[in-house]
Amino acid sequence: MEKFIVFGKYCDDAINKREPFRKNHLDRLGDLKSRNILITLGPTKCTKYLFGIFNANNENELRQLIEKDIYWKEGIWIDFDIYPWIQAF
């Protein structure tokens, strides 16, 4: 597996709009973490952007995984970019 960095953007008022979907989202992230797919993920302090580190076989696999998330489907996440990453330390 390779490591990837994900940078993304939240919709306006994401803190309130995410509430009905948050449990589903966090449960799924917990599953991905337990399977060593998700290393870390979270919002910036201003809650406009998201940052994550994932393990995946390739960028396309990770893109599909992100697009299956309830936050993407419901428009809480509105954009993201994926970058292959080399962990130095």
CSV table of N, CA and C in Angstrom, one decimal:
chain,number,residue,atom,x,y,z
A,1,MET,N,0.8,-1.2,0.0
A,1,MET,CA,0.0,0.0,0.0
A,1,MET,C,0.9,1.2,0.0
A,2,GLU,N,0.4,2.3,-0.6
A,2,GLU,CA,1.0,3.6,-0.6
A,2,GLU,C,0.3,4.5,0.4
A,3,LYS,N,1.0,5.6,0.7
A,3,LYS,CA,0.4,6.6,1.6
A,3,LYS,C,0.0,7.8,0.7
A,4,PHE,N,-1.1,8.4,1.1
A,4,PHE,CA,-1.7,9.6,0.4
A,4,PHE,C,-2.1,10.6,1.3
A,5,ILE,N,-1.9,11.9,0.9
A,5,ILE,CA,-2.4,13.0,1.7
A,5,ILE,C,-3.7,13.5,1.0
A,6,VAL,N,-4.7,13.9,1.7
A,6,VAL,CA,-5.9,14.4,1.2
A,6,VAL,C,-6.1,15.8,1.8
A,7,PHE,N,-6.3,16.8,0.9
A,7,PHE,CA,-6.7,18.1,1.3
A,7,PHE,C,-8.0,18.4,0.7
A,8,GLY,N,-8.9,18.9,1.4
A,8,GLY,CA,-10.3,19.2,0.9
A,8,GLY,C,-10.9,20.4,1.5
A,9,LYS,N,-12.1,20.6,1.1
A,9,LYS,CA,-12.8,21.8,1.6
A,9,LYS,C,-14.2,21.4,2.0
A,10,TYR,N,-14.7,22.0,3.1
A,10,TYR,CA,-16.0,21.9,3.7
A,10,TYR,C,-17.0,22.9,3.1
A,11,CYS,N,-18.2,22.6,3.1
A,11,CYS,CA,-19.2,23.5,2.7
A,11,CYS,C,-19.4,24.6,3.7
A,12,ASP,N,-20.0,25.7,3.4
A,12,ASP,CA,-20.3,26.7,4.4
A,12,ASP,C,-21.2,26.2,5.5
A,13,ASP,N,-21.0,26.6,6.7
A,13,ASP,CA,-21.8,26.1,7.9
A,13,ASP,C,-21.7,24.6,8.0
A,14,ALA,N,-20.6,24.0,7.7
A,14,ALA,CA,-20.4,22.6,7.8
A,14,ALA,C,-20.7,22.0,9.2
A,15,ILE,N,-20.3,22.8,10.3
A,15,ILE,CA,-20.5,22.3,11.6
A,15,ILE,C,-22.0,22.0,11.9
A,16,ASN,N,-22.9,22.8,11.4
A,16,ASN,CA,-24.3,22.5,11.6
A,16,ASN,C,-24.9,21.5,10.6
A,17,LYS,N,-24.4,21.7,9.4
A,17,LYS,CA,-25.0,20.8,8.3
A,17,LYS,C,-24.6,19.4,8.4
A,18,ARG,N,-23.4,19.1,9.1
A,18,ARG,CA,-22.9,17.7,9.2
A,18,ARG,C,-23.7,16.9,10.3
A,19,GLU,N,-24.3,17.6,11.2
A,19,GLU,CA,-24.9,16.9,12.4
A,19,GLU,C,-25.7,15.7,12.1
A,20,PRO,N,-26.6,15.7,11.1
A,20,PRO,CA,-27.5,14.5,10.9
A,20,PRO,C,-26.6,13.3,10.3
A,21,PHE,N,-25.4,13.6,9.8
A,21,PHE,CA,-24.6,12.5,9.2
A,21,PHE,C,-23.4,12.1,10.0
A,22,ARG,N,-23.2,12.8,11.1
A,22,ARG,CA,-21.9,12.7,11.8
A,22,ARG,C,-21.7,11.3,12.3
A,23,LYS,N,-22.6,10.7,13.0
A,23,LYS,CA,-22.4,9.4,13.5
A,23,LYS,C,-22.1,8.4,12.5
A,24,ASN,N,-22.8,8.4,11.4
A,24,ASN,CA,-22.5,7.5,10.2
A,24,ASN,C,-21.0,7.7,9.8
A,25,HIS,N,-20.7,9.0,9.6
A,25,HIS,CA,-19.3,9.3,9.2
A,25,HIS,C,-18.3,8.8,10.1
A,26,LEU,N,-18.4,9.1,11.4
A,26,LEU,CA,-17.4,8.7,12.4
A,26,LEU,C,-17.3,7.2,12.5
A,27,ASP,N,-18.5,6.5,12.5
A,27,ASP,CA,-18.4,5.0,12.5
A,27,ASP,C,-17.6,4.5,11.3
A,28,ARG,N,-17.9,5.0,10.2
A,28,ARG,CA,-17.1,4.6,9.0
A,28,ARG,C,-15.6,4.8,9.1
A,29,LEU,N,-15.3,6.0,9.6
A,29,LEU,CA,-13.9,6.4,9.8
A,29,LEU,C,-13.2,5.4,10.8
A,30,GLY,N,-14.0,5.1,11.9
A,30,GLY,CA,-13.4,4.1,12.8
A,30,GLY,C,-13.1,2.8,12.2
A,31,ASP,N,-14.0,2.3,11.3
A,31,ASP,CA,-13.8,1.1,10.6
A,31,ASP,C,-12.5,1.2,9.7
A,32,LEU,N,-12.4,2.3,9.0
A,32,LEU,CA,-11.2,2.5,8.1
A,32,LEU,C,-10.0,2.5,8.9
A,33,LYS,N,-10.0,3.1,10.1
A,33,LYS,CA,-8.8,3.2,11.0
A,33,LYS,C,-8.5,1.8,11.5
A,34,SER,N,-9.5,1.0,11.9
A,34,SER,CA,-9.2,-0.3,12.4
A,34,SER,C,-8.6,-1.2,11.3
A,35,ARG,N,-8.9,-0.9,10.0
A,35,ARG,CA,-8.3,-1.7,8.9
A,35,ARG,C,-7.0,-1.1,8.3
A,36,ASN,N,-6.5,-0.1,9.0
A,36,ASN,CA,-5.2,0.6,8.6
A,36,ASN,C,-5.3,1.2,7.3
A,37,ILE,N,-6.5,1.7,6.9
A,37,ILE,CA,-6.7,2.5,5.7
A,37,ILE,C,-6.5,3.9,6.0
A,38,LEU,N,-7.2,4.3,7.1
A,38,LEU,CA,-7.1,5.7,7.6
A,38,LEU,C,-6.0,5.8,8.6
A,39,ILE,N,-5.1,6.8,8.4
A,39,ILE,CA,-4.1,7.1,9.5
A,39,ILE,C,-4.6,8.2,10.3
A,40,THR,N,-5.0,9.3,9.7
A,40,THR,CA,-5.6,10.4,10.5
A,40,THR,C,-6.4,11.3,9.5
A,41,LEU,N,-7.4,12.0,10.1
A,41,LEU,CA,-8.3,12.8,9.3
A,41,LEU,C,-9.0,13.8,10.2
A,42,GLY,N,-9.1,15.1,9.8
A,42,GLY,CA,-9.8,16.0,10.6
A,42,GLY,C,-9.8,17.4,9.9
A,43,PRO,N,-10.6,18.3,10.5
A,43,PRO,CA,-10.8,19.6,10.0
A,43,PRO,C,-9.7,20.6,10.5
A,44,THR,N,-9.4,21.6,9.7
A,44,THR,CA,-8.6,22.7,10.3
A,44,THR,C,-9.4,23.4,11.3
A,45,LYS,N,-8.7,24.2,12.2
A,45,LYS,CA,-9.4,24.8,13.3
A,45,LYS,C,-10.5,25.8,12.8
A,46,CYS,N,-10.3,26.4,11.6
A,46,CYS,CA,-11.3,27.3,11.1
A,46,CYS,C,-12.5,26.5,10.5
A,47,THR,N,-12.4,25.2,10.4
A,47,THR,CA,-13.4,24.3,9.8
A,47,THR,C,-13.8,24.6,8.4
A,48,LYS,N,-12.9,25.1,7.6
A,48,LYS,CA,-13.1,25.3,6.2
A,48,LYS,C,-12.5,24.2,5.4
A,49,TYR,N,-11.4,23.6,5.9
A,49,TYR,CA,-10.7,22.6,5.2
A,49,TYR,C,-10.5,21.3,6.0
A,50,LEU,N,-10.3,20.2,5.2
A,50,LEU,CA,-10.0,18.9,5.8
A,50,LEU,C,-8.6,18.5,5.4
A,51,PHE,N,-8.0,17.7,6.3
A,51,PHE,CA,-6.7,17.1,6.0
A,51,PHE,C,-6.7,15.7,6.4
A,52,GLY,N,-6.1,14.8,5.6
A,52,GLY,CA,-6.1,13.4,6.0
A,52,GLY,C,-4.9,12.7,5.4
A,53,ILE,N,-4.5,11.6,6.1
A,53,ILE,CA,-3.5,10.7,5.5
A,53,ILE,C,-4.1,9.3,5.5
A,54,PHE,N,-4.0,8.7,4.3
A,54,PHE,CA,-4.6,7.4,4.1
A,54,PHE,C,-3.6,6.4,3.5
A,55,ASN,N,-3.8,5.1,3.7
A,55,ASN,CA,-3.1,4.1,3.0
A,55,ASN,C,-4.1,3.5,1.9
A,56,ALA,N,-3.6,3.3,0.7
A,56,ALA,CA,-4.4,2.8,-0.4
A,56,ALA,C,-3.5,2.2,-1.4
A,57,ASN,N,-4.1,1.3,-2.3
A,57,ASN,CA,-3.3,0.7,-3.3
A,57,ASN,C,-3.0,1.7,-4.4
A,58,ASN,N,-3.9,2.7,-4.7
A,58,ASN,CA,-3.6,3.7,-5.7
A,58,ASN,C,-4.6,4.9,-5.5
A,59,GLU,N,-4.4,5.9,-6.2
A,59,GLU,CA,-5.2,7.1,-6.0
A,59,GLU,C,-6.6,6.9,-6.4
A,60,ASN,N,-6.9,6.1,-7.4
A,60,ASN,CA,-8.3,5.9,-7.8
A,60,ASN,C,-9.0,5.1,-6.7
A,61,GLU,N,-8.4,4.2,-6.1
A,61,GLU,CA,-9.0,3.4,-5.0
A,61,GLU,C,-9.4,4.4,-3.9
A,62,LEU,N,-8.5,5.3,-3.5
A,62,LEU,CA,-8.8,6.3,-2.5
A,62,LEU,C,-9.9,7.2,-2.9
A,63,ARG,N,-9.9,7.7,-4.1
A,63,ARG,CA,-10.9,8.6,-4.6
A,63,ARG,C,-12.3,8.0,-4.4
A,64,GLN,N,-12.4,6.7,-4.8
A,64,GLN,CA,-13.7,6.0,-4.7
A,64,GLN,C,-14.1,5.8,-3.2
A,65,LEU,N,-13.1,5.6,-2.4
A,65,LEU,CA,-13.4,5.4,-0.9
A,65,LEU,C,-13.9,6.8,-0.4
A,66,ILE,N,-13.3,7.9,-0.7
A,66,ILE,CA,-13.7,9.2,-0.2
A,66,ILE,C,-15.1,9.5,-0.8
A,67,GLU,N,-15.4,9.2,-2.0
A,67,GLU,CA,-16.7,9.5,-2.6
A,67,GLU,C,-17.8,8.7,-2.1
A,68,LYS,N,-17.5,7.6,-1.4
A,68,LYS,CA,-18.5,6.8,-0.7
A,68,LYS,C,-18.9,7.3,0.7
A,69,ASP,N,-18.1,8.3,1.2
A,69,ASP,CA,-18.4,8.8,2.5
A,69,ASP,C,-19.6,9.7,2.5
A,70,ILE,N,-20.4,9.6,3.5
A,70,ILE,CA,-21.7,10.3,3.7
A,70,ILE,C,-21.4,11.8,3.6
A,71,TYR,N,-20.3,12.3,4.1
A,71,TYR,CA,-20.0,13.7,4.0
A,71,TYR,C,-19.9,14.2,2.5
A,72,TRP,N,-19.3,13.4,1.7
A,72,TRP,CA,-19.2,13.7,0.3
A,72,TRP,C,-20.5,13.6,-0.4
A,73,LYS,N,-21.3,12.5,-0.1
A,73,LYS,CA,-22.6,12.3,-0.8
A,73,LYS,C,-23.6,13.4,-0.4
A,74,GLU,N,-23.5,13.9,0.8
A,74,GLU,CA,-24.4,14.9,1.3
A,74,GLU,C,-23.9,16.4,1.2
A,75,GLY,N,-22.8,16.6,0.5
A,75,GLY,CA,-22.3,17.9,0.2
A,75,GLY,C,-21.6,18.6,1.4
A,76,ILE,N,-21.2,17.9,2.4
A,76,ILE,CA,-20.5,18.5,3.5
A,76,ILE,C,-19.0,18.7,3.1
A,77,TRP,N,-18.4,17.7,2.5
A,77,TRP,CA,-17.1,17.9,1.8
A,77,TRP,C,-17.5,18.3,0.4
A,78,ILE,N,-16.9,19.4,-0.1
A,78,ILE,CA,-17.3,19.9,-1.5
A,78,ILE,C,-16.2,19.8,-2.5
A,79,ASP,N,-15.0,19.5,-2.0
A,79,ASP,CA,-13.8,19.4,-3.0
A,79,ASP,C,-12.7,18.7,-2.2
A,80,PHE,N,-11.9,18.0,-3.0
A,80,PHE,CA,-10.7,17.4,-2.4
A,80,PHE,C,-9.7,17.1,-3.4
A,81,ASP,N,-8.4,17.1,-3.0
A,81,ASP,CA,-7.3,16.7,-3.9
A,81,ASP,C,-6.5,15.6,-3.1
A,82,ILE,N,-5.9,14.7,-3.9
A,82,ILE,CA,-5.2,13.6,-3.4
A,82,ILE,C,-3.7,13.7,-3.9
A,83,TYR,N,-2.8,13.5,-3.0
A,83,TYR,CA,-1.4,13.6,-3.3
A,83,TYR,C,-0.6,12.4,-2.8
A,84,PRO,N,0.1,11.6,-3.6
A,84,PRO,CA,1.0,10.6,-3.1
A,84,PRO,C,2.0,11.2,-2.1
A,85,TRP,N,2.3,10.5,-1.0
A,85,TRP,CA,3.1,11.0,0.0
A,85,TRP,C,4.2,10.0,0.4
A,86,ILE,N,5.4,10.5,0.7
A,86,ILE,CA,6.5,9.7,1.1
A,86,ILE,C,6.8,10.1,2.6
A,87,GLN,N,6.5,9.2,3.5
A,87,GLN,CA,6.8,9.5,4.9
A,87,GLN,C,8.3,9.4,5.2
A,88,ALA,N,8.9,10.5,5.6
A,88,ALA,CA,10.3,10.5,5.9
A,88,ALA,C,10.6,10.0,7.3
A,89,PHE,N,9.8,10.4,8.2
A,89,PHE,CA,10.0,10.0,9.6
A,89,PHE,C,8.7,9.4,10.2
